[in-house]
GROMACS .gro file of C-alpha atoms in nm:
model
  196
    1UNK     CA    1  -5.978  19.203  10.937
    2UNK     CA    2  -5.930  19.495  11.163
    3UNK     CA    3  -6.039  19.638  11.491
    4UNK     CA    4  -6.351  19.471  11.619
    5UNK     CA    5  -6.313  19.195  11.362
    6UNK     CA    6  -5.984  19.071  11.514
    7UNK     CA    7  -5.980  18.730  11.669
    8UNK     CA    8  -5.945  18.787  12.038
    9UNK     CA    9  -5.694  18.508  12.090
   10UNK     CA   10  -5.430  18.712  12.265
   11UNK     CA   11  -5.325  19.065  12.332
   12UNK     CA   12  -5.070  19.207  12.095
   13UNK     CA   13  -4.714  19.192  12.222
   14UNK     CA   14  -4.665  19.549  12.108
   15UNK     CA   15  -4.743  19.804  12.375
   16UNK     CA   16  -4.950  20.061  12.192
   17UNK     CA   17  -5.111  20.367  12.344
   18UNK     CA   18  -5.487  20.298  12.372
   19UNK     CA   19  -5.576  20.618  12.184
   20UNK     CA   20  -5.339  20.530  11.899
   21UNK     CA   21  -5.485  20.178  11.883
   22UNK     CA   22  -5.841  20.316  11.871
   23UNK     CA   23  -5.742  20.543  11.583
   24UNK     CA   24  -5.578  20.257  11.394
   25UNK     CA   25  -5.879  20.035  11.456
   26UNK     CA   26  -6.118  20.307  11.336
   27UNK     CA   27  -5.917  20.355  11.016
   28UNK     CA   28  -5.890  19.980  10.954
   29UNK     CA   29  -6.260  19.925  11.022
   30UNK     CA   30  -6.347  20.210  10.786
   31UNK     CA   31  -6.136  20.064  10.505
   32UNK     CA   32  -6.283  19.716  10.557
   33UNK     CA   33  -6.637  19.856  10.543
   34UNK     CA   34  -6.563  20.060  10.232
   35UNK     CA   35  -6.406  19.759  10.056
   36UNK     CA   36  -6.735  19.576  10.101
   37UNK     CA   37  -6.921  19.863   9.937
   38UNK     CA   38  -6.704  19.949   9.637
   39UNK     CA   39  -6.388  19.844   9.452
   40UNK     CA   40  -6.061  19.905   9.636
   41UNK     CA   41  -5.919  20.110   9.349
   42UNK     CA   42  -6.203  20.362   9.380
   43UNK     CA   43  -6.159  20.415   9.756
   44UNK     CA   44  -5.971  20.732   9.843
   45UNK     CA   45  -5.788  20.819  10.163
   46UNK     CA   46  -6.051  21.090  10.209
   47UNK     CA   47  -6.326  20.824  10.197
   48UNK     CA   48  -6.148  20.640  10.479
   49UNK     CA   49  -6.102  20.961  10.680
   50UNK     CA   50  -6.467  21.056  10.642
   51UNK     CA   51  -6.585  20.710  10.749
   52UNK     CA   52  -6.344  20.689  11.045
   53UNK     CA   53  -6.386  21.054  11.152
   54UNK     CA   54  -6.009  21.094  11.159
   55UNK     CA   55  -5.805  21.389  11.034
   56UNK     CA   56  -5.569  21.373  10.738
   57UNK     CA   57  -5.257  21.457  10.941
   58UNK     CA   58  -5.344  21.181  11.190
   59UNK     CA   59  -5.380  20.931  10.905
   60UNK     CA   60  -5.045  21.025  10.753
   61UNK     CA   61  -4.872  21.007  11.092
   62UNK     CA   62  -4.954  20.633  11.086
   63UNK     CA   63  -4.976  20.530  10.719
   64UNK     CA   64  -4.837  20.637  10.383
   65UNK     CA   65  -5.152  20.544  10.186
   66UNK     CA   66  -5.453  20.311  10.185
   67UNK     CA   67  -5.236  20.013  10.078
   68UNK     CA   68  -5.012  20.070  10.379
   69UNK     CA   69  -5.322  20.084  10.602
   70UNK     CA   70  -5.455  19.757  10.457
   71UNK     CA   71  -5.126  19.570  10.492
   72UNK     CA   72  -5.047  19.712  10.837
   73UNK     CA   73  -5.390  19.605  10.958
   74UNK     CA   74  -5.341  19.258  10.806
   75UNK     CA   75  -4.993  19.235  10.959
   76UNK     CA   76  -5.130  19.306  11.307
   77UNK     CA   77  -5.418  19.061  11.260
   78UNK     CA   78  -5.198  18.775  11.133
   79UNK     CA   79  -4.949  18.825  11.414
   80UNK     CA   80  -5.226  18.809  11.672
   81UNK     CA   81  -5.375  18.493  11.521
   82UNK     CA   82  -5.042  18.314  11.474
   83UNK     CA   83  -4.934  18.360  11.835
   84UNK     CA   84  -5.277  18.294  11.984
   85UNK     CA   85  -5.228  17.940  12.111
   86UNK     CA   86  -4.891  18.004  12.272
   87UNK     CA   87  -5.002  18.334  12.422
   88UNK     CA   88  -5.314  18.178  12.573
   89UNK     CA   89  -5.120  17.882  12.712
   90UNK     CA   90  -5.344  17.630  12.537
   91UNK     CA   91  -5.249  17.276  12.637
   92UNK     CA   92  -5.379  17.095  12.328
   93UNK     CA   93  -5.162  16.941  12.056
   94UNK     CA   94  -5.275  17.206  11.807
   95UNK     CA   95  -5.000  17.407  11.639
   96UNK     CA   96  -5.235  17.671  11.496
   97UNK     CA   97  -5.586  17.796  11.586
   98UNK     CA   98  -5.739  17.670  11.262
   99UNK     CA   99  -6.092  17.643  11.399
  100UNK     CA  100  -6.091  18.004  11.519
  101UNK     CA  101  -5.921  18.138  11.205
  102UNK     CA  102  -6.148  17.953  10.961
  103UNK     CA  103  -6.456  18.059  11.161
  104UNK     CA  104  -6.340  18.419  11.132
  105UNK     CA  105  -6.288  18.381  10.757
  106UNK     CA  106  -6.641  18.238  10.721
  107UNK     CA  107  -6.789  18.528  10.920
  108UNK     CA  108  -6.590  18.778  10.713
  109UNK     CA  109  -6.682  18.617  10.376
  110UNK     CA  110  -6.796  18.945  10.222
  111UNK     CA  111  -6.463  19.108  10.311
  112UNK     CA  112  -6.268  18.803  10.187
  113UNK     CA  113  -6.452  18.834   9.855
  114UNK     CA  114  -6.372  19.207   9.843
  115UNK     CA  115  -6.007  19.136   9.921
  116UNK     CA  116  -5.994  18.881   9.642
  117UNK     CA  117  -6.165  19.104   9.386
  118UNK     CA  118  -5.931  19.391   9.479
  119UNK     CA  119  -5.629  19.180   9.384
  120UNK     CA  120  -5.498  19.200   9.742
  121UNK     CA  121  -5.565  18.838   9.845
  122UNK     CA  122  -5.231  18.695   9.729
  123UNK     CA  123  -5.029  18.970   9.897
  124UNK     CA  124  -5.221  18.913  10.221
  125UNK     CA  125  -5.167  18.537  10.205
  126UNK     CA  126  -4.792  18.582  10.154
  127UNK     CA  127  -4.786  18.801  10.463
  128UNK     CA  128  -4.995  18.544  10.649
  129UNK     CA  129  -4.760  18.259  10.556
  130UNK     CA  130  -4.464  18.430  10.723
  131UNK     CA  131  -4.659  18.504  11.040
  132UNK     CA  132  -4.813  18.158  11.052
  133UNK     CA  133  -4.472  17.991  11.012
  134UNK     CA  134  -4.330  18.209  11.291
  135UNK     CA  135  -4.623  18.108  11.511
  136UNK     CA  136  -4.608  17.736  11.431
  137UNK     CA  137  -4.232  17.708  11.487
  138UNK     CA  138  -4.231  17.787  11.862
  139UNK     CA  139  -4.549  17.587  11.906
  140UNK     CA  140  -4.372  17.279  11.767
  141UNK     CA  141  -4.094  17.337  12.020
  142UNK     CA  142  -4.345  17.366  12.307
  143UNK     CA  143  -4.536  17.047  12.236
  144UNK     CA  144  -4.407  16.704  12.340
  145UNK     CA  145  -4.494  16.564  11.995
  146UNK     CA  146  -4.290  16.835  11.825
  147UNK     CA  147  -3.978  16.804  12.035
  148UNK     CA  148  -3.848  16.518  11.824
  149UNK     CA  149  -3.812  16.766  11.537
  150UNK     CA  150  -3.457  16.899  11.531
  151UNK     CA  151  -3.414  17.268  11.600
  152UNK     CA  152  -3.241  17.314  11.264
  153UNK     CA  153  -3.535  17.162  11.074
  154UNK     CA  154  -3.813  17.330  11.271
  155UNK     CA  155  -3.821  17.657  11.065
  156UNK     CA  156  -3.855  17.469  10.736
  157UNK     CA  157  -4.122  17.236  10.874
  158UNK     CA  158  -4.314  17.530  11.021
  159UNK     CA  159  -4.299  17.711  10.686
  160UNK     CA  160  -4.424  17.399  10.508
  161UNK     CA  161  -4.712  17.364  10.756
  162UNK     CA  162  -4.801  17.732  10.708
  163UNK     CA  163  -4.814  17.677  10.331
  164UNK     CA  164  -5.027  17.366  10.379
  165UNK     CA  165  -5.263  17.564  10.602
  166UNK     CA  166  -5.309  17.832  10.337
  167UNK     CA  167  -5.359  17.568  10.066
  168UNK     CA  168  -5.623  17.405  10.284
  169UNK     CA  169  -5.788  17.745  10.336
  170UNK     CA  170  -5.800  17.806   9.959
  171UNK     CA  171  -5.943  17.458   9.899
  172UNK     CA  172  -6.207  17.517  10.167
  173UNK     CA  173  -6.309  17.859  10.032
  174UNK     CA  174  -6.316  17.739   9.670
  175UNK     CA  175  -6.552  17.459   9.766
  176UNK     CA  176  -6.799  17.685   9.944
  177UNK     CA  177  -6.680  17.632  10.303
  178UNK     CA  178  -6.898  17.322  10.331
  179UNK     CA  179  -6.691  17.158  10.605
  180UNK     CA  180  -6.706  17.304  10.953
  181UNK     CA  181  -6.414  17.504  11.086
  182UNK     CA  182  -6.373  17.237  11.355
  183UNK     CA  183  -6.349  16.964  11.088
  184UNK     CA  184  -6.084  17.167  10.904
  185UNK     CA  185  -5.891  17.211  11.228
  186UNK     CA  186  -5.894  16.836  11.282
  187UNK     CA  187  -5.789  16.768  10.921
  188UNK     CA  188  -5.501  17.017  10.935
  189UNK     CA  189  -5.368  16.867  11.258
  190UNK     CA  190  -5.389  16.515  11.116
  191UNK     CA  191  -5.169  16.644  10.833
  192UNK     CA  192  -4.928  16.806  11.080
  193UNK     CA  193  -4.890  16.495  11.292
  194UNK     CA  194  -4.896  16.247  11.001
  195UNK     CA  195  -5.216  16.075  11.114
  196UNK     CA  196  -5.479  15.910  10.893
   0.00000   0.00000   0.00000
């Protein structure tokens, strides 16, 4: 879920030097590629360095180990996705870019399988839930339909919607991703707005 695999929904809010970002992307892309070739536990930092053509001191100036690289890359990706609709100024009633996110998951199926077999799926989904809730909350405040939700209840409702989204994602993956990403987007938003 790194580098070139990111959803291009919005630019990151963090101002990062372009060279630093290229290095981070190269390291993340290398780890993602390696995870699709062999078990996560067998991948060494040196494997990542060799694949990314990055020096050891450069790696350790950014990350403490390969787990830190994986979670930092996921953190950046989930933040970008969760803020995508607000950052792009989308005028729809969608609170989350489900269609885009599910399409990305379908395209990255081999990596998703590797993430699951590595035992890192649950940790990534917990990280995602926090980001998704933080993205849904301001979106609810922006939309006319969400403004009837009290400000004090909005964080809890956003967290519940983020959990529902991840449950829907798990259901969709477990059943072979038979429904289109657009259909899943529509279903999620019917749940959000209490429509049949």
